[in-house]
């Protein structure tokens, strides 16, 4: 550790001691914080020299001291709202789905039953039916979104209220025909939801999240929390880049975004500067855009942009200084996004999100083009949904290139990890477990699914910290526990050097620090 010359006058406001600083380095067991910055990382003895009786001291009890996690892809407001709604996540069978809906409907008297989280694999044939939801909620409108947020399930009262003729299963943009009739949440409810969401983030050691869309509608909410000094989480908001606009409308939208950013004056708690586009849907509903038809069908999925339209939009944004992130799951969508990023400005660090079923031919292009791979390991959890719906839709040959994070990382590309909350739980421990084992929490399948794509824990942690910071142009501020960096720290309940990988998902967070403030202690 290097002390600066005037170390004598630098007193730590906070010190985390008796742990293991990650990545491991010689004698580093403690971190000292002054204000919102890291003052030093070193031995306990070194750090004690920087403390006095006013210093708050957290004993890590031999646990790991990490840079706080940076979730590079979340839908934070959507997820925070859903904390108070019906939750079907993890319900593996239709019986369990029915039970949860019945219990929720009986206990909630609101005008609508609203929820999310169902797995396609819970239903025969991979989709629910309107008859089933009519039976479970006969008396009022009900609308429940799939776990991946790409398919809606409505009952007859909801369809009547919305005035739409539909089977009750609504894919992609069709969801809007019903969701726009759900009573809007009041601003105070949204602020309360974000407070609850921030508590969940703090419990999981998360210091930063990157909101993947609709940021233009959320900026005011986050600023309100900043003004009342309630932000316990840093957020970066992506604004929506949408298809189907003519040249004038596209320009008008970018003018508006530029103006919003100018008026906002980015602060360390709320960042902007990135646009989010969807290139396709998801494999489960066969809306992800594929180069060859889905197994046993003639369907190629649903690309959302015209052939050159995405490239034009990306180039226009790039020219005005915007970074762009593109949701691309199918091999055709991933190729379209890579093609759009070819001949853009490398320094923008454009990104592709998800990368579930790429063509092996495209993997080297991430490093070649300087495109960041933003991936969410929990999506590759080898569960029933993956084996019974995702994999049969693609066929085993294409599925063999599923979520190839090791190939992309080892080709020299930058990789950022996240959850995609609420698509999966906001749980970095669960994410790290899948990243290094390619197994379920129960250890299945033995040896892991596509085990060649397992990575080392050090690599997975880097993608969850420095990788996320790089993906938001903030690696000089966060993602590393070094002098001068923002004091965003997670303290884990165990020593990651000796923890068996099979137990990774069980690890707990003991404390979370954001900007030198202790925002969680367990
Ligand atoms: Zn997402």
Coordinates of C-alpha atoms and ligand atoms in Angstrom, one line a residue:
X1 CA 0.0 0.0 0.0
X2 CA 1.3 3.4 -0.8
X3 CA 0.5 6.2 1.7
X4 CA 0.5 9.7 0.4
X5 CA 2.7 12.2 2.0
X6 CA 0.1 13.8 4.1
X7 CA -1.3 10.5 5.4
X8 CA -1.3 11.9 8.9
X9 CA -4.2 14.2 8.2
X10 CA -6.2 11.6 6.2
X11 CA -8.6 9.9 8.7
X12 CA -10.9 7.2 7.5
X13 CA -14.6 7.8 8.0
X14 CA -15.2 4.1 7.5
X15 CA -13.0 1.0 7.6
X16 CA -13.8 -2.6 6.6
X17 CA -11.2 -4.8 8.4
X18 CA -10.4 -8.5 9.0
X19 CA -11.4 -9.7 5.5
X20 CA -9.9 -10.7 2.2
X21 CA -9.8 -7.9 -0.4
X22 CA -10.8 -9.1 -3.9
X23 CA -9.0 -9.7 -6.2
X24 CA -6.5 -11.2 -3.6
X25 CA -3.4 -9.2 -3.3
X26 CA -0.5 -9.3 -0.8
X27 CA -1.5 -8.7 2.8
X28 CA -4.7 -6.8 1.8
X29 CA -7.3 -7.6 4.4
X30 CA -8.9 -4.1 4.9
X31 CA -10.2 -1.1 3.1
X32 CA -10.2 2.4 4.4
X33 CA -12.8 4.9 3.2
X34 CA -12.8 8.7 3.5
X35 CA -16.0 10.4 2.5
X36 CA -17.3 8.8 -0.7
X37 CA -13.9 7.5 -1.8
X38 CA -11.5 4.7 -1.1
X39 CA -8.6 6.0 0.9
X40 CA -6.5 2.8 0.9
X41 CA -6.5 -1.0 0.8
X42 CA -4.0 -2.8 2.8
X43 CA -3.3 -4.9 5.9
X44 CA -5.4 -4.4 9.1
X45 CA -2.4 -2.7 10.7
X46 CA -2.0 -0.3 7.7
X47 CA -5.6 0.6 7.8
X48 CA -5.8 1.0 11.6
X49 CA -3.2 3.8 11.2
X50 CA -5.8 5.7 9.2
X51 CA -8.5 5.3 11.8
X52 CA -9.4 7.3 14.9
X53 CA -12.2 7.0 17.4
X54 CA -14.6 8.6 15.0
X55 CA -14.0 6.0 12.3
X56 CA -16.8 3.5 11.9
X57 CA -15.4 0.0 11.7
X58 CA -17.0 -3.0 10.1
X59 CA -15.5 -6.4 10.9
X60 CA -15.6 -8.6 7.8
X61 CA -15.0 -11.7 10.0
X62 CA -12.7 -13.3 7.4
X63 CA -15.2 -12.8 4.6
X64 CA -14.4 -11.4 1.2
X65 CA -14.4 -7.6 0.6
X66 CA -15.4 -6.9 -3.0
X67 CA -16.1 -3.9 -5.2
X68 CA -19.9 -3.6 -5.0
X69 CA -21.7 -5.6 -7.7
X70 CA -22.7 -3.6 -10.9
X71 CA -25.7 -5.2 -12.5
X72 CA -25.2 -4.3 -16.2
X73 CA -28.8 -5.1 -17.3
X74 CA -32.0 -4.7 -15.2
X75 CA -35.5 -3.4 -15.6
X76 CA -35.4 -1.9 -12.1
X77 CA -38.7 0.1 -12.1
X78 CA -40.6 -2.8 -13.6
X79 CA -39.1 -5.2 -11.1
X80 CA -39.6 -2.9 -8.2
X81 CA -43.3 -2.5 -9.0
X82 CA -43.7 -6.2 -9.2
X83 CA -42.4 -6.7 -5.7
X84 CA -46.0 -6.0 -4.5
X85 CA -47.7 -8.0 -7.2
X86 CA -48.5 -11.7 -8.0
X87 CA -45.2 -13.6 -8.4
X88 CA -45.1 -16.8 -10.4
X89 CA -41.4 -17.0 -10.7
X90 CA -40.0 -20.5 -10.0
X91 CA -43.5 -22.2 -10.3
X92 CA -42.4 -25.4 -12.2
X93 CA -45.9 -26.9 -12.6
X94 CA -49.3 -25.8 -13.7
X95 CA -50.6 -26.9 -10.3
X96 CA -48.2 -24.6 -8.5
X97 CA -49.1 -21.7 -10.9
X98 CA -52.8 -22.3 -10.2
X99 CA -52.2 -22.4 -6.4
X100 CA -50.3 -19.1 -6.4
X101 CA -52.9 -17.3 -8.5
X102 CA -55.7 -18.5 -6.4
X103 CA -54.0 -17.5 -3.2
X104 CA -53.1 -14.0 -4.5
X105 CA -56.6 -13.3 -6.0
X106 CA -58.2 -14.3 -2.7
X107 CA -56.0 -12.0 -0.7
X108 CA -56.1 -8.9 -3.0
X109 CA -59.2 -6.9 -3.7
X110 CA -57.9 -4.5 -6.3
X111 CA -59.7 -3.9 -9.6
X112 CA -57.1 -5.9 -11.5
X113 CA -55.0 -9.0 -10.7
X114 CA -51.6 -8.1 -12.1
X115 CA -48.5 -10.2 -11.9
X116 CA -45.5 -11.8 -13.7
X117 CA -43.0 -14.6 -13.8
X118 CA -44.5 -17.7 -15.3
X119 CA -42.3 -20.3 -17.0
X120 CA -43.4 -21.5 -20.5
X121 CA -42.6 -25.0 -19.3
X122 CA -45.3 -25.0 -16.6
X123 CA -48.0 -25.4 -19.3
X124 CA -48.7 -28.2 -21.8
X125 CA -47.4 -27.1 -25.2
X126 CA -45.4 -24.3 -23.6
X127 CA -48.2 -21.7 -23.4
X128 CA -51.0 -20.9 -21.0
X129 CA -54.7 -20.6 -22.0
X130 CA -57.4 -18.0 -21.5
X131 CA -59.7 -20.7 -20.2
X132 CA -57.4 -21.5 -17.3
X133 CA -57.0 -17.8 -16.2
X134 CA -60.8 -17.3 -16.6
X135 CA -61.3 -20.2 -14.2
X136 CA -58.8 -18.9 -11.7
X137 CA -59.8 -15.2 -11.9
X138 CA -63.4 -15.1 -13.2
X139 CA -64.6 -11.8 -11.5
X140 CA -62.2 -9.1 -12.8
X141 CA -59.5 -8.4 -15.3
X142 CA -56.2 -10.4 -14.8
X143 CA -52.9 -9.9 -16.7
X144 CA -49.8 -11.9 -16.0
X145 CA -46.5 -11.6 -17.8
X146 CA -44.1 -14.4 -18.6
X147 CA -40.8 -14.5 -16.6
X148 CA -38.9 -13.0 -19.6
X149 CA -41.4 -10.1 -20.0
X150 CA -42.0 -11.0 -23.7
X151 CA -45.4 -12.7 -23.5
X152 CA -48.6 -11.7 -21.7
X153 CA -51.4 -13.9 -20.4
X154 CA -54.8 -12.2 -20.1
X155 CA -58.3 -13.4 -19.0
X156 CA -61.6 -12.6 -20.8
X157 CA -62.5 -9.7 -18.5
X158 CA -59.1 -8.1 -19.3
X159 CA -59.6 -8.7 -23.1
X160 CA -63.1 -7.2 -22.9
X161 CA -61.8 -4.2 -20.9
X162 CA -59.1 -3.6 -23.5
X163 CA -61.5 -4.3 -26.4
X164 CA -59.1 -6.7 -28.1
X165 CA -60.0 -10.0 -29.8
X166 CA -57.2 -12.4 -28.7
X167 CA -56.5 -15.9 -27.6
X168 CA -55.4 -14.5 -24.3
X169 CA -51.7 -15.1 -25.1
X170 CA -50.0 -11.8 -26.3
X171 CA -46.6 -11.9 -27.7
X172 CA -44.2 -8.9 -27.8
X173 CA -45.8 -5.6 -28.9
X174 CA -49.3 -7.2 -28.7
X175 CA -48.9 -7.0 -24.9
X176 CA -49.4 -3.3 -25.1
X177 CA -53.0 -3.7 -26.3
X178 CA -53.9 -4.9 -22.8
X179 CA -51.2 -3.4 -20.5
X180 CA -52.2 0.2 -21.5
X181 CA -55.6 -0.5 -19.8
X182 CA -54.1 -1.5 -16.5
X183 CA -54.7 1.4 -14.0
X184 CA -51.6 3.6 -14.0
X185 CA -49.5 3.7 -10.9
X186 CA -49.3 7.0 -9.1
X187 CA -45.9 8.7 -8.9
X188 CA -45.9 8.2 -5.1
X189 CA -46.4 4.5 -5.6
X190 CA -43.5 4.4 -8.0
X191 CA -41.2 6.2 -5.6
X192 CA -42.2 3.7 -2.9
X193 CA -41.6 0.8 -5.3
X194 CA -38.1 2.2 -6.1
X195 CA -37.3 2.5 -2.4
X196 CA -38.3 -1.2 -2.0
X197 CA -36.2 -2.2 -5.0
X198 CA -33.2 -0.3 -3.7
X199 CA -33.5 -2.3 -0.4
X200 CA -33.4 -5.6 -2.4
X201 CA -30.3 -4.3 -4.3
X202 CA -28.5 -3.3 -1.0
X203 CA -29.2 -6.8 0.5
X204 CA -27.4 -8.3 -2.4
X205 CA -24.3 -6.2 -2.4
X206 CA -25.3 -4.2 -5.5
X207 CA -24.0 -0.7 -5.8
X208 CA -24.9 0.1 -9.4
X209 CA -27.6 -0.9 -11.8
X210 CA -28.0 -0.2 -15.5
X211 CA -31.6 0.2 -16.5
X212 CA -32.2 -1.3 -19.9
X213 CA -34.8 1.0 -21.4
X214 CA -37.6 3.5 -20.6
X215 CA -35.0 5.7 -18.9
X216 CA -36.5 8.8 -20.4
X217 CA -39.7 8.2 -18.4
X218 CA -37.8 7.4 -15.2
X219 CA -35.3 10.3 -14.9
X220 CA -37.6 12.5 -12.9
X221 CA -38.3 9.7 -10.4
X222 CA -34.6 9.0 -9.7
X223 CA -33.9 12.7 -9.5
X224 CA -36.6 13.0 -6.9
X225 CA -34.9 10.3 -4.8
X226 CA -31.6 12.0 -5.3
X227 CA -33.0 15.4 -4.1
X228 CA -34.3 13.9 -0.9
X229 CA -30.9 12.1 -0.4
X230 CA -32.6 8.7 -0.6
X231 CA -30.4 7.1 -3.3
X232 CA -28.6 4.1 -1.9
X233 CA -27.9 2.8 -5.4
X234 CA -26.3 4.3 -8.5
X235 CA -28.3 4.0 -11.7
X236 CA -27.6 4.5 -15.4
X237 CA -30.7 5.0 -17.5
X238 CA -30.9 3.8 -21.1
X239 CA -33.4 5.8 -23.3
X240 CA -35.4 3.9 -25.9
X241 CA -34.3 3.7 -29.5
X242 CA -37.4 2.5 -31.4
X243 CA -38.0 1.3 -35.0
X244 CA -40.5 2.6 -37.5
X245 CA -39.7 6.3 -37.3
X246 CA -39.0 8.4 -40.4
X247 CA -35.9 10.5 -40.6
X248 CA -37.5 13.6 -39.1
X249 CA -39.1 11.8 -36.2
X250 CA -35.8 10.0 -35.4
X251 CA -33.9 13.2 -35.4
X252 CA -36.6 14.9 -33.2
X253 CA -36.3 12.1 -30.7
X254 CA -32.5 12.4 -30.5
X255 CA -32.8 16.2 -30.2
X256 CA -35.2 15.7 -27.2
X257 CA -32.9 13.1 -25.6
X258 CA -29.9 15.5 -26.0
X259 CA -31.8 18.2 -24.4
X260 CA -32.8 16.0 -21.4
X261 CA -29.2 15.0 -20.9
X262 CA -28.0 18.6 -21.1
X263 CA -30.7 19.7 -18.5
X264 CA -29.9 16.8 -16.2
X265 CA -26.2 17.3 -15.7
X266 CA -25.0 13.8 -15.0
X267 CA -24.1 13.2 -11.3
X268 CA -22.3 10.1 -9.8
X269 CA -25.7 8.7 -8.8
X270 CA -27.7 9.0 -12.0
X271 CA -26.0 8.6 -15.4
X272 CA -27.4 8.6 -18.9
X273 CA -25.7 8.6 -22.3
X274 CA -26.9 5.2 -23.7
X275 CA -29.8 4.1 -25.9
X276 CA -31.5 0.8 -25.9
X277 CA -33.0 -1.0 -28.9
X278 CA -34.7 -4.4 -29.2
X279 CA -33.6 -6.3 -32.3
X280 CA -35.9 -9.3 -31.6
X281 CA -37.9 -11.3 -29.0
X282 CA -37.2 -14.6 -27.2
X283 CA -36.5 -18.2 -28.2
X284 CA -39.3 -19.6 -26.0
X285 CA -42.1 -17.9 -28.0
X286 CA -40.2 -18.3 -31.2
X287 CA -39.9 -14.5 -31.6
X288 CA -36.1 -14.4 -31.5
X289 CA -34.8 -13.8 -35.0
X290 CA -33.0 -16.8 -36.5
X291 CA -31.0 -17.4 -39.6
X292 CA -32.7 -20.8 -40.1
X293 CA -36.2 -21.8 -39.1
X294 CA -37.1 -23.0 -35.6
X295 CA -37.1 -26.8 -35.4
X296 CA -40.0 -28.5 -37.2
X297 CA -41.4 -25.1 -38.4
X298 CA -40.9 -22.6 -41.2
X299 CA -40.7 -19.8 -38.6
X300 CA -37.7 -17.5 -38.6
X301 CA -38.9 -15.3 -35.6
X302 CA -39.6 -11.6 -35.6
X303 CA -36.8 -9.2 -36.4
X304 CA -38.1 -5.8 -35.1
X305 CA -36.1 -3.6 -37.4
X306 CA -35.8 -3.5 -41.2
X307 CA -32.6 -4.8 -42.8
X308 CA -30.7 -1.5 -42.8
X309 CA -32.9 0.4 -40.5
X310 CA -31.1 -0.6 -37.3
X311 CA -27.7 0.3 -38.8
X312 CA -29.0 3.8 -39.8
X313 CA -30.4 4.4 -36.4
X314 CA -27.2 3.2 -34.7
X315 CA -25.0 5.4 -36.9
X316 CA -27.2 8.4 -36.3
X317 CA -26.9 7.9 -32.5
X318 CA -23.2 7.1 -32.7
X319 CA -22.5 10.3 -34.6
X320 CA -24.2 12.3 -31.8
X321 CA -22.1 10.6 -29.1
X322 CA -24.5 8.1 -27.8
X323 CA -23.6 4.6 -26.8
X324 CA -26.1 2.0 -28.0
X325 CA -27.1 -1.4 -26.5
X326 CA -29.1 -3.8 -28.5
X327 CA -31.2 -6.7 -27.2
X328 CA -30.3 -9.6 -29.5
X329 CA -31.1 -13.2 -28.7
X330 CA -31.3 -15.1 -32.0
X331 CA -28.4 -15.6 -34.3
X332 CA -30.0 -13.4 -37.0
X333 CA -30.6 -10.5 -34.6
X334 CA -27.1 -10.8 -33.1
X335 CA -25.6 -10.7 -36.6
X336 CA -27.8 -7.7 -37.5
X337 CA -26.6 -5.9 -34.4
X338 CA -22.9 -6.7 -35.1
X339 CA -23.3 -5.5 -38.7
X340 CA -24.9 -2.3 -37.4
X341 CA -22.0 -1.7 -35.1
X342 CA -19.4 -2.3 -37.8
X343 CA -17.8 1.1 -38.8
X344 CA -19.1 2.9 -35.7
X345 CA -16.9 4.7 -33.3
X346 CA -15.1 2.1 -31.2
X347 CA -14.8 4.4 -28.2
X348 CA -18.6 4.4 -27.7
X349 CA -18.3 0.8 -26.5
X350 CA -21.6 -0.3 -28.1
X351 CA -23.1 -3.4 -26.5
X352 CA -25.2 -6.4 -27.4
X353 CA -27.5 -7.7 -24.6
X354 CA -28.3 -11.4 -23.9
X355 CA -26.5 -13.3 -26.9
X356 CA -28.4 -16.5 -26.2
X357 CA -28.1 -18.3 -29.6
X358 CA -25.4 -16.7 -31.7
X359 CA -23.8 -18.3 -34.7
X360 CA -20.3 -19.6 -33.9
X361 CA -19.1 -17.6 -36.9
X362 CA -20.0 -14.3 -35.1
X363 CA -18.2 -14.9 -31.8
X364 CA -14.9 -13.4 -32.8
X365 CA -16.6 -10.2 -34.0
X366 CA -17.2 -8.9 -30.5
X367 CA -13.5 -8.5 -29.8
X368 CA -12.8 -7.4 -33.4
X369 CA -15.4 -4.6 -33.4
X370 CA -14.9 -3.6 -29.7
X371 CA -18.6 -4.6 -29.0
X372 CA -19.3 -5.4 -25.3
X373 CA -21.1 -8.7 -24.6
X374 CA -23.7 -8.0 -21.9
X375 CA -24.8 -11.4 -20.6
X376 CA -27.0 -12.7 -17.8
X377 CA -25.8 -16.2 -16.7
X378 CA -29.0 -17.1 -14.8
X379 CA -30.8 -17.2 -18.2
X380 CA -28.6 -20.2 -19.0
X381 CA -29.6 -22.0 -15.8
X382 CA -30.2 -25.6 -17.1
X383 CA -33.7 -25.9 -15.8
X384 CA -36.9 -27.4 -17.2
X385 CA -37.7 -24.3 -19.2
X386 CA -34.3 -24.5 -20.9
X387 CA -34.5 -28.3 -21.7
X388 CA -38.2 -28.5 -22.5
X389 CA -38.9 -25.3 -24.4
X390 CA -35.7 -23.3 -25.3
X391 CA -33.6 -26.2 -26.5
X392 CA -36.3 -28.1 -28.6
X393 CA -37.2 -24.8 -30.3
X394 CA -33.6 -24.4 -31.6
X395 CA -32.5 -28.0 -31.9
X396 CA -29.4 -29.5 -30.3
X397 CA -26.9 -28.2 -32.9
X398 CA -27.8 -24.5 -32.5
X399 CA -28.3 -25.0 -28.8
X400 CA -24.7 -26.2 -28.5
X401 CA -23.6 -22.5 -28.9
X402 CA -26.0 -21.3 -26.1
X403 CA -24.8 -18.4 -24.0
X404 CA -21.1 -18.9 -24.9
X405 CA -19.6 -16.5 -22.4
X406 CA -16.3 -18.3 -22.2
X407 CA -15.7 -18.3 -25.9
X408 CA -16.5 -14.6 -26.1
X409 CA -14.4 -13.6 -23.1
X410 CA -11.4 -15.6 -24.2
X411 CA -11.6 -14.2 -27.7
X412 CA -10.6 -10.9 -26.0
X413 CA -14.0 -9.2 -25.8
X414 CA -15.2 -7.2 -22.8
X415 CA -18.0 -9.0 -21.0
X416 CA -20.4 -7.5 -18.5
X417 CA -22.7 -9.6 -16.3
X418 CA -26.1 -8.8 -14.8
X419 CA -29.4 -10.4 -14.0
X420 CA -32.1 -8.8 -16.2
X421 CA -34.2 -8.5 -13.0
X422 CA -37.2 -9.2 -12.9
X423 CA -36.6 -11.9 -15.5
X424 CA -34.6 -13.7 -12.9
X425 CA -34.0 -12.7 -9.2
X426 CA -31.7 -9.8 -8.4
X427 CA -29.1 -12.2 -7.0
X428 CA -25.4 -12.0 -8.1
X429 CA -24.6 -15.2 -6.0
X430 CA -27.0 -17.2 -8.2
X431 CA -25.5 -15.6 -11.3
X432 CA -21.9 -16.4 -10.3
X433 CA -22.9 -20.0 -9.6
X434 CA -24.3 -20.6 -13.1
X435 CA -21.4 -18.7 -14.7
X436 CA -18.8 -21.0 -13.1
X437 CA -20.8 -24.3 -13.0
X438 CA -23.4 -24.2 -15.8
X439 CA -25.6 -26.1 -13.3
X440 CA -28.7 -25.6 -11.3
X441 CA -28.5 -24.8 -7.6
X442 CA -29.1 -28.5 -7.0
X443 CA -26.0 -29.4 -9.1
X444 CA -27.7 -30.6 -12.2
X445 CA -26.8 -31.7 -14.8
X446 CA -23.7 -33.5 -13.4
X447 CA -20.6 -31.8 -14.9
X448 CA -22.7 -28.8 -16.1
X449 CA -24.6 -28.0 -19.4
X450 CA -22.1 -27.2 -22.1
X451 CA -19.3 -27.2 -19.5
X452 CA -16.7 -25.8 -22.0
X453 CA -18.4 -22.5 -21.4
X454 CA -17.8 -22.5 -17.6
X455 CA -15.4 -19.7 -16.5
X456 CA -13.3 -19.1 -13.5
X457 CA -14.8 -17.3 -10.5
X458 CA -12.3 -14.5 -10.9
X459 CA -13.5 -14.0 -14.4
X460 CA -17.1 -14.1 -13.4
X461 CA -16.5 -11.6 -10.6
X462 CA -14.6 -9.3 -12.9
X463 CA -17.6 -9.3 -15.3
X464 CA -19.9 -8.4 -12.3
X465 CA -17.7 -5.5 -11.2
X466 CA -15.0 -4.0 -13.5
X467 CA -16.8 -5.4 -16.6
X468 CA -20.0 -3.7 -15.7
X469 CA -18.2 -0.4 -14.9
X470 CA -16.4 -0.6 -18.3
X471 CA -19.7 -1.2 -20.0
X472 CA -20.9 2.2 -18.6
X473 CA -17.7 4.1 -19.2
X474 CA -17.1 4.3 -15.4
X475 CA -14.1 1.9 -14.9
X476 CA -12.0 4.9 -13.6
X477 CA -14.6 5.5 -10.9
X478 CA -15.8 2.0 -9.8
X479 CA -15.3 -1.7 -10.1
X480 CA -12.0 -1.8 -8.3
X481 CA -11.0 -1.3 -4.6
X482 CA -8.2 1.2 -5.1
X483 CA -7.3 4.6 -3.7
X484 CA -9.4 7.3 -5.2
X485 CA -12.2 5.1 -6.5
X486 CA -15.8 5.5 -5.3
X487 CA -16.3 3.7 -2.0
X488 CA -18.8 1.1 -3.3
X489 CA -18.1 -2.1 -1.4
X490 CA -19.8 -5.5 -0.8
X491 CA -18.7 -7.6 2.2
X492 CA -19.5 -11.3 1.8
X493 CA -20.0 -13.9 4.6
X494 CA -17.3 -16.2 3.3
X495 CA -13.8 -16.4 1.9
X496 CA -14.2 -16.9 -1.9
X497 CA -10.7 -18.4 -2.3
X498 CA -11.7 -21.5 -0.3
X499 CA -15.5 -21.7 -0.9
X500 CA -16.4 -24.7 -3.1
X501 CA -18.0 -23.6 -6.3
X502 CA -21.1 -25.8 -5.6
X503 CA -21.8 -23.6 -2.6
X504 CA -21.4 -20.2 -4.3
X505 CA -25.2 -19.6 -4.6
X506 CA -25.5 -19.9 -0.9
X507 CA -23.2 -17.0 -0.1
X508 CA -24.7 -14.0 1.7
X509 CA -23.9 -10.3 1.9
X510 CA -22.9 -9.0 5.3
X511 CA -22.7 -5.4 4.4
X512 CA -23.1 -3.0 1.4
X513 CA -21.4 0.4 1.2
X514 CA -22.3 2.9 -1.6
X515 CA -20.4 6.1 -1.8
X516 CA -19.0 5.5 1.7
X517 CA -22.4 5.1 3.2
X518 CA -23.4 1.8 4.8
X519 CA -26.7 1.0 3.0
X520 CA -27.1 -2.6 4.3
X521 CA -25.8 -4.6 7.2
X522 CA -27.0 -8.2 7.7
Ligands
LIG1 ZN1 -33.8 -7.1 -20.4

